[in-house]
Coordinates of N, CA and C in Angstrom, one line a residue:
Q777 N 5.4 45.5 130.7 CA 5.7 44.7 130.7 C 4.5 44.4 128.9
T778 N 3.5 44.9 128.9 CA 2.9 44.9 127.4 C 4.8 44.7 126.3
S779 N 5.3 46.1 126.7 CA 5.9 46.1 125.8 C 7.2 45.1 125.2
H780 N 7.8 44.4 127.0 CA 8.7 42.9 127.2 C 7.9 41.8 125.8
T781 N 6.3 41.7 125.9 CA 5.7 40.9 124.9 C 5.4 40.7 123.9
S782 N 4.9 42.0 123.5 CA 5.4 42.7 122.5 C 6.7 42.9 121.9
D783 N 7.8 42.7 122.3 CA 9.0 42.4 121.9 C 9.8 41.0 121.2
L784 N 8.9 40.0 122.6 CA 9.4 38.4 122.4 C 8.3 38.3 121.2
E785 N 7.1 38.2 121.6 CA 6.7 38.3 119.8 C 6.7 38.3 118.4
S786 N 7.2 39.4 118.4 CA 8.1 39.6 117.4 C 9.5 39.6 117.3
H787 N 10.4 38.9 118.7 CA 11.7 37.8 118.3 C 11.7 36.6 117.8
T788 N 10.0 36.8 118.9 CA 10.0 34.7 117.6 C 8.8 35.0 116.7
A789 N 8.4 36.0 115.7 CA 7.9 35.9 114.9 C 9.7 35.7 114.1
E790 N 10.6 36.9 114.5 CA 11.6 37.2 113.8 C 12.0 35.2 112.9
L791 N 12.5 34.8 114.4 CA 12.1 33.3 114.6 C 12.0 32.6 113.7
E792 N 11.0 32.9 113.6 CA 10.2 31.9 112.9 C 10.3 32.1 111.1
G793 N 10.2 32.6 110.9 CA 10.4 33.7 109.3 C 12.4 32.6 109.2
L794 N 13.3 33.0 110.0 CA 14.4 32.3 109.9 C 14.5 31.1 109.8
R795 N 13.6 30.4 110.9 CA 12.9 28.9 110.3 C 12.6 27.8 109.2
T796 N 12.0 29.3 108.8 CA 11.2 28.9 107.4 C 11.9 29.0 106.6
I797 N 13.3 30.0 106.1 CA 14.0 29.7 105.1 C 15.0 29.5 105.8
L798 N 15.4 29.1 106.2 CA 17.1 27.9 106.6 C 16.3 26.1 105.8
T799 N 15.0 26.5 106.3 CA 14.1 24.9 106.1 C 14.6 24.8 104.6
Q800 N 13.6 26.0 103.7 CA 13.9 26.1 102.7 C 15.1 25.8 101.8
R801 N 16.2 27.0 102.4 CA 17.8 26.2 102.3 C 17.8 24.7 102.4
D802 N 17.7 24.1 103.5 CA 17.5 22.8 103.2 C 17.3 22.1 101.9
E803 N 16.3 22.1 101.7 CA 15.2 21.8 100.7 C 15.7 22.1 99.7
E804 N 16.4 23.5 98.9 CA 17.1 23.7 98.6 C 18.2 23.0 97.7
I805 N 19.7 22.8 99.2 CA 20.2 22.4 98.7 C 20.0 20.3 98.8
N806 N 19.2 19.8 99.4 CA 19.3 19.0 99.1 C 18.4 18.8 97.3
E807 N 18.3 19.2 97.0 CA 17.9 19.3 95.2 C 19.0 19.6 94.9
L808 N 20.6 20.6 95.5 CA 21.0 20.9 94.4 C 21.9 18.8 94.7
R809 N 21.9 18.3 95.9 CA 22.3 16.7 96.2 C 21.8 15.9 94.9
D810 N 20.3 15.9 94.5 CA 20.3 15.1 94.1 C 20.3 15.1 92.0
I811 N 20.6 16.5 91.9 CA 20.7 16.9 91.4 C 22.2 16.4 90.5
S812 N 23.0 16.8 91.9 CA 24.0 16.2 91.3 C 24.8 15.0 91.4
A813 N 23.7 13.8 92.4 CA 23.8 12.5 92.3 C 24.0 12.3 90.2
K814 N 22.5 12.6 90.6 CA 21.7 12.9 88.7 C 22.8 13.0 87.4
S815 N 23.9 14.3 87.3 CA 24.2 14.2 87.1 C 25.5 13.8 86.8
E816 N 26.1 13.1 88.1 CA 27.2 11.7 87.9 C 26.6 10.2 87.0
G817 N 25.2 10.3 87.6 CA 24.8 9.5 86.8 C 24.9 9.3 85.7
V818 N 24.3 10.6 85.3 CA 24.6 10.7 83.6 C 25.5 10.7 83.1
L819 N 26.3 11.1 83.5 CA 27.9 11.1 82.7 C 28.8 9.6 82.5
E820 N 28.5 9.0 84.2 CA 28.5 7.5 83.5 C 27.9 6.5 82.7
D821 N 26.4 7.2 82.4 CA 25.8 6.7 81.3 C 26.9 7.3 80.4
V822 N 26.4 8.1 80.1 CA 27.3 9.1 78.6 C 28.5 8.2 78.4
A823 N 29.6 8.7 79.5 CA 31.5 7.7 79.5 C 31.3 6.1 79.3
A824 N 29.9 5.6 79.5 CA 30.4 4.3 79.4 C 29.5 3.7 77.4
L825 N 27.9 4.8 77.5 CA 27.6 5.1 75.8 C 28.9 5.0 74.3
K826 N 30.2 5.5 75.5 CA 30.8 6.1 74.3 C 31.3 5.1 74.2
Q827 N 31.7 4.3 75.8 CA 33.0 2.7 75.4 C 32.7 2.1 74.5
Q828 N 30.8 2.0 75.0 CA 30.4 0.9 73.6 C 30.6 1.6 72.0
L829 N 30.5 2.9 72.2 CA 30.3 3.1 71.0 C 32.2 3.3 69.6
E830 N 33.0 3.2 71.3 CA 34.2 3.1 70.4 C 34.9 1.8 70.0
T831 N 34.0 0.8 70.9 CA 34.0 -0.6 70.9 C 33.1 -1.0 69.2
L832 N 32.2 -0.6 69.3 CA 31.4 -0.4 68.3 C 32.3 -0.7 66.6
Q833 N 32.8 1.1 67.0 CA 32.9 1.4 65.6 C 34.4 0.3 65.3
A834 N 35.3 0.1 66.4 CA 36.3 -1.1 66.3 C 35.6 -2.2 65.7
Q835 N 34.8 -2.8 66.1 CA 34.5 -4.3 65.7 C 33.4 -4.1 63.6
L836 N 33.2 -3.4 64.4 CA 32.7 -2.4 62.3 C 34.3 -2.4 61.4
A837 N 35.6 -2.2 62.4 CA 36.3 -2.2 60.9 C 36.7 -2.6 61.3
E838 N 37.3 -3.8 61.9 CA 37.3 -4.9 61.7 C 36.7 -5.8 60.7
A839 N 35.4 -5.8 60.8 CA 34.7 -6.8 59.6 C 35.4 -5.6 58.7
R840 N 35.3 -4.3 58.5 CA 35.3 -4.0 57.3 C 36.2 -5.3 56.6
S841 N 37.2 -5.0 57.4 CA 39.4 -5.2 56.8 C 39.1 -6.6 57.1
M842 N 37.7 -7.6 57.3 CA 38.4 -9.1 57.3 C 37.0 -9.7 56.1
N843 N 36.6 -8.3 55.1 CA 35.5 -8.5 54.7 C 36.1 -9.0 53.2
G844 N 37.3 -7.4 53.4 CA 38.4 -7.4 52.2 C 39.3 -8.3 52.4
S845 N 39.9 -9.0 53.6 CA 40.9 -9.7 52.8 C 40.3 -11.2 52.4
L846 N 38.4 -11.6 52.4 CA 37.9 -12.3 52.3 C 37.8 -12.2 50.6
T847 N 37.8 -11.5 50.0 CA 36.8 -11.0 48.8 C 38.4 -11.0 47.8
T848 N 39.5 -10.9 48.4 CA 40.6 -10.7 47.8 C 41.2 -11.9 48.0
Q849 N 41.0 -13.2 48.8 CA 41.8 -13.6 48.4 C 41.0 -15.3 48.0
L850 N 39.1 -14.7 48.1 CA 38.2 -15.2 47.0 C 38.5 -14.6 45.3
R851 N 38.9 -14.3 45.2 CA 39.7 -13.7 43.6 C 41.0 -14.5 43.3
E852 N 41.8 -14.6 44.0 CA 42.8 -14.7 44.8 C 42.2 -16.4 43.9
V853 N 41.1 -17.0 44.2 CA 41.3 -18.3 44.3 C 40.7 -18.6 43.1
V854 N 39.9 -17.7 42.7 CA 39.3 -18.4 41.8 C 40.3 -17.8 40.5
S855 N 41.2 -17.2 41.0 CA 42.1 -16.5 39.6 C 42.7 -17.9 39.2
K856 N 43.3 -18.2 40.1 CA 44.1 -20.1 40.2 C 42.9 -21.0 39.6
V857 N 42.2 -20.7 40.2 CA 41.2 -22.1 39.1 C 40.6 -22.1 38.0
S858 N 40.8 -20.6 37.5 CA 41.1 -20.3 35.8 C 42.1 -20.6 35.1
V859 N 43.2 -20.1 36.1 CA 44.4 -20.2 35.9 C 45.0 -22.2 35.1
L860 N 44.4 -23.0 36.4 CA 44.0 -24.7 36.5 C 43.6 -24.7 35.2
E861 N 42.6 -24.6 34.6 CA 41.5 -25.0 34.1 C 41.8 -24.6 32.8
A862 N 42.1 -23.7 32.5 CA 43.7 -23.3 31.4 C 44.9 -24.2 30.8
D863 N 44.9 -24.6 32.2 CA 45.9 -25.5 32.3 C 46.4 -26.9 31.7
R864 N 45.2 -27.2 32.4 CA 44.6 -28.3 32.5 C 44.0 -28.4 30.8
R865 N 43.5 -27.7 30.5 CA 43.2 -27.8 28.2 C 44.1 -27.7 27.7
D866 N 45.4 -26.7 28.0 CA 46.3 -26.7 27.4 C 47.1 -28.3 27.0
W867 N 46.8 -28.7 28.3 CA 47.7 -30.4 28.8 C 47.1 -32.0 28.3
L868 N 45.5 -31.7 28.0 CA 45.1 -32.2 27.7 C 45.1 -32.5 25.7
A869 N 45.7 -30.8 25.3 CA 45.2 -31.1 23.6 C 46.9 -31.3 23.4
S870 N 47.3 -31.6 24.4 CA 49.2 -31.5 24.0 C 48.7 -33.3 24.1
Q871 N 48.1 -34.2 24.4 CA 48.5 -35.8 24.9 C 48.2 -36.2 23.6
G872 N 48.3 -35.2 22.5 CA 48.1 -36.5 20.4 C 49.1 -36.9 19.9
E873 N 50.8 -36.1 20.4 CA 52.1 -36.3 20.3 C 52.1 -37.9 21.2
D874 N 53.8 -38.5 20.2 CA 52.9 -40.2 20.0 C 54.8 -39.9 20.6
A875 N 55.3 -40.5 21.5 CA 56.3 -40.4 22.7 C 58.1 -40.8 22.1
P876 N 58.3 -40.0 21.8 CA 59.7 -40.5 21.2 C 60.7 -41.5 22.2
T877 N 61.0 -42.5 20.9 CA 62.3 -43.5 21.8 C 63.1 -43.5 20.7
G878 N 64.4 -44.0 21.4 CA 66.0 -44.4 20.8 C 66.4 -43.3 21.3
E879 N 67.0 -42.7 20.3 CA 68.1 -41.7 20.3 C 66.8 -39.9 20.7
V880 N 66.9 -40.0 21.9 CA 65.6 -38.2 21.6 C 66.9 -37.3 22.2
T881 N 66.6 -35.6 22.5 CA 67.1 -34.7 22.6 C 65.5 -34.6 24.0
L882 N 66.3 -35.0 25.6 CA 65.5 -33.9 26.2 C 65.9 -32.8 26.7
V883 N 64.6 -31.4 26.9 CA 64.6 -30.2 27.1 C 64.5 -30.2 28.6
F884 N 64.7 -30.1 29.7 CA 64.7 -29.3 31.3 C 64.7 -28.0 30.9
T885 N 64.2 -27.7 32.2 CA 63.4 -26.1 32.2 C 63.0 -25.6 33.1
D886 N 63.4 -24.4 33.9 CA 62.8 -23.6 35.3 C 63.0 -22.3 35.2
V887 N 62.2 -21.7 35.9 CA 61.7 -20.5 35.7 C 62.8 -19.8 37.1
Q888 N 63.3 -19.1 36.6 CA 64.4 -18.4 37.8 C 63.7 -17.3 38.9
G889 N 64.1 -17.3 40.4 CA 63.9 -16.9 41.5 C 62.2 -16.8 41.6
S890 N 62.2 -18.3 40.9 CA 60.5 -18.3 41.4 C 60.1 -18.7 42.4
T891 N 60.8 -19.1 43.2 CA 60.1 -19.3 44.7 C 60.4 -18.2 45.6
T892 N 60.7 -16.8 45.2 CA 60.7 -15.7 45.7 C 59.5 -14.9 45.1
Q893 N 59.7 -15.1 43.9 CA 58.2 -14.8 43.0 C 57.5 -15.2 44.1
W894 N 57.2 -16.3 43.9 CA 55.8 -17.1 45.0 C 55.5 -16.6 46.1
E895 N 55.9 -15.8 46.6 CA 56.7 -15.4 47.7 C 55.6 -13.5 47.8
K896 N 56.3 -13.6 46.7 CA 55.5 -11.8 46.9 C 54.3 -11.0 46.9
N897 N 54.5 -11.9 45.2 CA 53.3 -11.9 45.5 C 52.2 -13.4 44.6
P898 N 51.6 -14.2 44.7 CA 51.2 -15.8 44.5 C 50.2 -15.1 43.6
D899 N 49.4 -15.1 44.3 CA 48.6 -14.1 42.7 C 49.0 -13.7 41.2
V900 N 50.3 -12.9 41.3 CA 50.5 -12.4 40.1 C 50.9 -13.0 39.7
M901 N 51.6 -14.8 40.2 CA 52.4 -15.5 39.7 C 51.7 -16.5 39.3
A902 N 50.8 -16.9 39.2 CA 50.0 -17.9 39.8 C 49.2 -16.9 38.1
V903 N 48.7 -15.8 37.8 CA 48.7 -15.4 36.2 C 49.5 -15.9 34.9
A904 N 51.3 -15.2 35.6 CA 51.9 -15.9 35.3 C 52.3 -16.5 34.5
L905 N 51.7 -17.7 35.1 CA 52.4 -19.2 35.0 C 51.7 -19.9 34.1
G906 N 50.4 -19.6 34.6 CA 49.7 -20.0 33.3 C 49.8 -19.4 32.2
K907 N 49.9 -18.4 32.0 CA 50.9 -18.0 30.2 C 52.5 -17.9 30.0
H908 N 52.4 -18.7 31.5 CA 54.0 -19.4 31.0 C 53.6 -21.0 30.6
N909 N 52.6 -21.8 31.3 CA 52.8 -23.2 30.6 C 51.6 -22.9 29.3
S910 N 50.7 -22.3 28.7 CA 49.8 -22.3 27.8 C 51.4 -21.9 26.9
L911 N 52.0 -21.8 27.1 CA 53.2 -21.0 25.6 C 53.4 -21.5 25.3
M912 N 54.5 -22.7 26.1 CA 55.1 -23.5 26.5 C 54.5 -24.8 25.6
R913 N 53.3 -25.0 26.1 CA 52.5 -26.2 25.4 C 52.4 -25.9 23.7
K914 N 51.6 -24.5 23.8 CA 51.4 -24.4 22.7 C 52.8 -25.1 21.8
L915 N 54.5 -24.1 21.7 CA 54.7 -24.6 21.1 C 55.6 -25.8 20.8
I916 N 55.3 -26.5 22.0 CA 55.8 -28.2 22.3 C 55.2 -28.8 20.8
R917 N 53.6 -28.0 21.0 CA 52.7 -29.4 19.5 C 53.5 -28.4 18.3
E918 N 53.6 -27.8 17.8 CA 54.5 -27.4 16.7 C 55.2 -27.2 16.5
Q919 N 56.7 -27.8 17.3 CA 57.7 -28.3 17.4 C 57.8 -29.9 17.3
H920 N 56.6 -30.7 17.8 CA 56.1 -31.9 17.6 C 57.8 -32.9 18.8
G921 N 57.3 -31.5 20.2 CA 58.0 -32.6 21.1 C 56.4 -33.0 21.9
Y922 N 56.6 -33.6 22.6 CA 56.4 -34.5 23.9 C 56.3 -34.2 25.4
E923 N 55.9 -33.7 25.8 CA 55.7 -33.5 27.2 C 55.6 -34.3 28.8
V924 N 57.3 -34.7 29.0 CA 57.2 -35.8 29.7 C 56.5 -35.4 31.1
K925 N 57.0 -34.5 31.6 CA 56.6 -34.2 32.7 C 56.5 -32.8 33.8
T926 N 55.6 -32.2 34.3 CA 56.2 -30.8 35.0 C 55.9 -31.1 36.4
E927 N 56.9 -30.1 36.6 CA 57.2 -29.9 38.5 C 57.6 -28.3 38.6
G928 N 56.2 -28.1 39.2 CA 55.7 -26.5 39.9 C 55.5 -26.0 38.2
D929 N 56.8 -25.1 38.3 CA 57.0 -24.6 36.9 C 57.7 -24.8 36.2
A930 N 58.7 -25.9 37.1 CA 60.1 -27.1 35.6 C 59.4 -27.9 34.1
F931 N 59.5 -28.0 33.4 CA 59.0 -28.6 32.2 C 60.2 -30.2 31.4
M932 N 60.0 -30.6 31.7 CA 60.8 -32.2 30.7 C 59.7 -32.8 30.0
V933 N 60.6 -32.8 28.2 CA 60.3 -32.2 27.0 C 61.6 -32.9 26.5
S934 N 60.6 -33.7 25.8 CA 61.5 -34.3 24.7 C 60.5 -34.7 23.3
F935 N 62.3 -34.5 22.4 CA 61.7 -34.6 21.3 C 63.0 -36.0 20.5
G936 N 62.4 -35.9 19.0 CA 62.8 -37.3 18.3 C 64.2 -36.4 17.2
S937 N 64.0 -35.0 17.6 CA 65.1 -34.4 16.6 C 65.4 -33.0 17.1
P938 N 67.1 -32.9 16.9 CA 67.8 -31.9 17.7 C 67.4 -30.8 17.6
D939 N 66.8 -30.2 16.1 CA 67.0 -28.9 15.9 C 65.3 -28.8 15.7
D940 N 64.4 -30.2 16.2 CA 63.0 -29.4 16.6 C 63.3 -29.1 18.6
A941 N 63.9 -29.4 18.6 CA 64.0 -29.4 20.5 C 65.0 -28.0 20.3
L942 N 66.1 -27.6 18.8 CA 66.3 -25.8 19.9 C 65.1 -25.1 18.9
R943 N 64.7 -25.3 18.1 CA 64.0 -24.7 17.9 C 63.2 -24.3 19.2
W944 N 62.5 -25.5 19.5 CA 61.8 -24.9 20.6 C 62.1 -24.3 21.6
C945 N 63.7 -23.8 21.9 CA 63.9 -23.6 23.1 C 64.2 -22.3 21.8
L946 N 64.5 -21.8 20.8 CA 64.6 -20.6 20.6 C 63.3 -20.0 20.4
H947 N 62.4 -20.6 19.7 CA 61.6 -19.7 20.2 C 60.5 -19.8 21.4
A948 N 60.6 -20.0 22.4 CA 59.9 -20.3 23.0 C 60.6 -19.1 23.9
Q949 N 62.1 -18.6 24.0 CA 62.2 -17.2 24.8 C 62.6 -16.2 23.9
E950 N 61.8 -16.4 22.5 CA 61.3 -15.0 22.0 C 60.6 -14.6 22.3
K951 N 59.0 -15.6 22.6 CA 57.8 -15.3 22.8 C 57.2 -15.2 24.2
L952 N 58.7 -15.5 24.9 CA 57.9 -15.4 26.9 C 58.6 -13.6 26.9
V953 N 59.2 -13.3 25.8 CA 60.0 -11.4 26.1 C 58.8 -11.3 25.3
E954 N 57.9 -11.8 24.2 CA 56.1 -10.8 23.7 C 54.9 -11.1 24.6
L955 N 55.0 -11.6 25.7 CA 54.2 -11.8 26.3 C 53.4 -11.3 26.8
D956 N 52.4 -11.4 26.8 CA 50.8 -9.7 27.8 C 51.7 -9.7 29.6
W957 N 52.3 -10.0 30.3 CA 52.9 -10.0 31.4 C 51.8 -9.1 32.3
P958 N 51.7 -9.7 32.7 CA 51.4 -8.9 34.5 C 52.0 -7.8 35.2
T959 N 52.0 -6.9 35.6 CA 52.1 -5.4 35.2 C 53.4 -5.9 36.8
D960 N 52.6 -5.9 37.2 CA 52.9 -6.2 39.4 C 54.9 -6.7 38.4
L961 N 54.3 -8.1 37.9 CA 55.2 -9.4 38.1 C 56.6 -8.6 37.1
L962 N 56.3 -7.4 36.8 CA 58.2 -6.9 36.4 C 58.4 -5.9 36.6
T963 N 58.0 -6.0 38.2 CA 58.4 -4.7 38.9 C 59.8 -5.7 39.5
H964 N 59.8 -7.2 39.7 CA 61.1 -8.3 40.3 C 61.3 -8.3 39.7
K965 N 62.7 -8.1 40.5 CA 63.9 -8.2 39.8 C 64.4 -9.9 38.9
D966 N 64.1 -10.4 38.8 CA 63.9 -11.4 38.0 C 63.3 -11.4 36.8
S967 N 61.9 -10.6 36.6 CA 61.5 -10.3 35.3 C 61.6 -9.5 34.8
A968 N 62.3 -8.7 35.6 CA 62.2 -6.7 35.6 C 62.2 -7.2 33.8
A969 N 62.4 -6.1 33.0 CA 63.2 -6.2 31.5 C 64.5 -6.0 31.3
E970 N 64.8 -6.1 31.3 CA 66.1 -6.0 30.5 C 67.3 -5.8 28.5
L971 N 67.4 -4.6 29.3 CA 68.1 -4.1 27.4 C 68.4 -4.4 27.3
A972 N 69.7 -4.8 25.5 CA 71.4 -4.8 25.4 C 71.2 -3.5 24.6
E973 N 72.9 -2.9 24.6 CA 72.9 -1.5 24.7 C 72.4 -1.0 23.5
D974 N 72.2 -1.7 22.1 CA 71.6 -1.8 20.6 C 69.6 -1.5 20.9
G975 N 69.6 -1.5 22.3 CA 67.8 -1.1 22.9 C 67.3 -2.1 22.5
T976 N 67.0 -3.7 21.9 CA 67.1 -4.9 22.0 C 66.6 -5.3 23.0
C977 N 65.5 -5.4 23.4 CA 64.8 -6.5 24.5 C 65.5 -7.8 25.0
L978 N 66.0 -8.1 26.0 CA 66.9 -8.9 26.6 C 65.7 -10.6 27.2
Y979 N 65.9 -9.8 28.0 CA 64.3 -10.4 28.8 C 64.1 -9.8 29.9
R980 N 62.0 -10.8 30.1 CA 61.3 -9.8 29.9 C 60.4 -10.3 30.8
G981 N 59.6 -10.5 32.0 CA 58.8 -11.5 32.8 C 59.9 -12.6 33.1
L982 N 59.2 -13.0 33.2 CA 59.5 -15.0 33.8 C 60.7 -15.6 32.9
R983 N 62.0 -15.7 33.4 CA 63.3 -15.8 33.1 C 63.4 -17.7 32.9
V984 N 63.8 -18.0 32.0 CA 63.1 -19.6 32.2 C 64.5 -19.7 31.4
R985 N 64.9 -21.0 32.2 CA 66.3 -21.4 32.0 C 66.4 -23.1 31.2
M986 N 67.1 -23.5 30.2 CA 67.0 -24.4 29.0 C 68.2 -24.9 28.9
G987 N 67.4 -26.5 29.5 CA 69.4 -27.1 29.0 C 69.0 -28.3 28.0
C988 N 69.2 -28.7 27.1 CA 69.0 -29.6 26.2 C 70.4 -30.9 26.1
H989 N 70.0 -32.1 26.4 CA 71.1 -32.9 26.1 C 70.6 -34.5 24.8
L990 N 71.0 -34.9 24.2 CA 70.4 -35.7 23.5 C 71.0 -37.5 23.9
G991 N 71.3 -38.2 23.4 CA 71.5 -39.5 24.3 C 70.2 -40.8 24.0
T992 N 70.7 -42.0 24.4 CA 69.2 -42.8 24.6 C 69.1 -43.3 25.7
P993 N 67.9 -43.1 26.5 CA 67.2 -42.7 27.3 C 66.7 -44.2 28.5
K994 N 66.1 -45.2 28.6 CA 65.1 -46.0 28.8 C 64.2 -46.1 29.0
C995 N 63.3 -46.3 28.6 CA 61.9 -45.4 27.7 C 61.3 -46.2 28.5
E996 N 59.7 -45.8 29.7 CA 58.4 -47.0 29.5 C 58.2 -45.7 30.5
P997 N 56.4 -46.0 30.0 CA 55.5 -45.7 30.8 C 55.6 -45.6 31.9
D998 N 55.3 -44.6 32.9 CA 54.6 -44.5 33.6 C 53.6 -45.2 34.4
P999 N 53.3 -45.7 35.2 CA 52.1 -47.3 35.7 C 50.9 -45.8 36.4
T1000 N 51.2 -44.9 36.7 CA 50.6 -44.0 36.7 C 49.0 -43.0 36.0
T1001 N 49.9 -42.0 35.0 CA 49.8 -41.8 33.7 C 49.3 -42.1 33.0
G1002 N 50.2 -43.7 32.1 CA 50.4 -44.2 30.9 C 51.3 -43.1 30.6
R1003 N 51.8 -42.0 30.8 CA 52.9 -41.6 29.7 C 54.4 -41.0 30.1
M1004 N 55.0 -41.6 28.8 CA 56.5 -42.1 28.9 C 56.8 -41.3 29.1
D1005 N 58.0 -41.6 30.5 CA 58.9 -41.7 31.5 C 60.4 -41.6 31.0
Y1006 N 61.3 -41.6 30.8 CA 63.0 -41.6 30.3 C 63.2 -41.9 31.4
F1007 N 64.7 -42.6 31.5 CA 65.6 -43.1 33.4 C 66.6 -43.2 32.5
G1008 N 68.1 -43.2 33.3 CA 68.4 -43.7 33.2 C 70.2 -41.9 33.3
P1009 N 71.0 -42.9 33.3 CA 72.2 -41.4 33.2 C 72.0 -40.8 32.8
M1010 N 71.9 -40.8 31.2 CA 71.8 -39.6 30.5 C 70.2 -38.8 30.8
V1011 N 70.0 -39.3 31.4 CA 68.3 -38.3 32.0 C 68.9 -37.2 33.4
N1012 N 69.7 -38.2 34.2 CA 70.3 -37.1 34.9 C 71.6 -36.1 34.4
R1013 N 71.8 -36.4 33.8 CA 73.7 -35.0 32.5 C 71.7 -34.4 31.9
A1014 N 71.6 -34.5 31.3 CA 69.9 -33.7 30.8 C 69.7 -32.6 31.7
A1015 N 69.3 -33.2 32.6 CA 68.8 -32.5 34.3 C 69.6 -31.6 34.1
R1016 N 71.2 -31.7 34.7 CA 72.4 -31.2 34.8 C 72.8 -29.8 33.7
V1017 N 72.2 -30.0 33.0 CA 72.7 -28.7 31.2 C 71.9 -28.0 31.6
G1018 N 70.0 -28.9 32.1 CA 69.3 -27.5 31.9 C 70.0 -26.8 33.4
G1019 N 70.3 -27.6 34.8 CA 70.8 -26.5 35.9 C 71.7 -26.3 35.8
S1020 N 71.8 -25.8 35.1 CA 74.0 -24.8 34.8 C 73.5 -23.9 34.3
A1021 N 72.2 -24.0 33.2 CA 71.3 -22.5 32.9 C 71.6 -21.7 33.6
Q1022 N 71.6 -20.4 32.8 CA 70.7 -19.1 33.1 C 69.0 -19.0 32.6
G1023 N 68.4 -17.7 33.0 CA 67.3 -18.2 33.2 C 67.0 -16.6 31.8
G1024 N 66.9 -17.0 31.1 CA 66.6 -16.8 29.6 C 67.8 -17.3 28.6
Q1025 N 68.6 -17.8 29.6 CA 69.6 -18.9 28.4 C 69.4 -20.8 28.0
V1026 N 69.8 -20.4 26.7 CA 70.0 -22.5 26.3 C 70.9 -22.7 26.1
L1027 N 71.1 -23.9 26.9 CA 72.6 -24.4 27.5 C 72.6 -26.0 26.3
V1028 N 73.7 -26.1 25.5 CA 73.9 -27.4 24.7 C 74.9 -28.4 25.7
S1029 N 74.2 -29.0 25.4 CA 76.0 -30.1 26.1 C 76.0 -30.6 24.7
G1030 N 77.5 -30.9 24.6 CA 78.3 -31.5 23.8 C 78.2 -32.4 22.5
N1031 N 76.9 -33.4 22.9 CA 77.0 -35.0 23.0 C 75.9 -34.0 21.2

């Protein structure tokens, strides 16, 4: 009996030891589960932070792009304002000439391919047109012409002498080739340099068509601007002559 009691006590002690070990293992498993749950939470937090970082990076890139675009647009506006201001000064300087009446020579000009060049590179065209207008007005004054009006890049100019009109056209074509045009302008097919067989530069920069016609139009000051304007069939014919010319060409009617 004593031996059985001793064995029972020994087995009981072993069971208690095993129970203790199982309890410890349960606690360890529970700790591991807590760690796993926390790890999953940390992973979710990391994923969320990564998404936030990607969003912020995208927003930063967009902000930089917008800033660059706004800077470019601002430069274009400043450039155009300076061109318009120079254009205004040139126009005011040309107001001293008296308008010819009676028999006059009208010259109509227009820039070849201007629409596509404006669409391709408006800031470059703004600079180029400013140079074009300044040159045209300077030569108008030198040849005693009278600027009737401009529409976009087109000029309508009157002269009391057909010789002055023709000299203005020829000098303008020569000087247009020599102007310091923006480099990007010269990449367009309607403004690219073109040489003759002997190497002479025929065209370079804006190509301006010009048409001259002599006649006796009806002369009346514009009620808004006060500038002299011209009316009648002779004016219409002069406009058609100008429209028939090619860029860089001076066309003179038979009259």
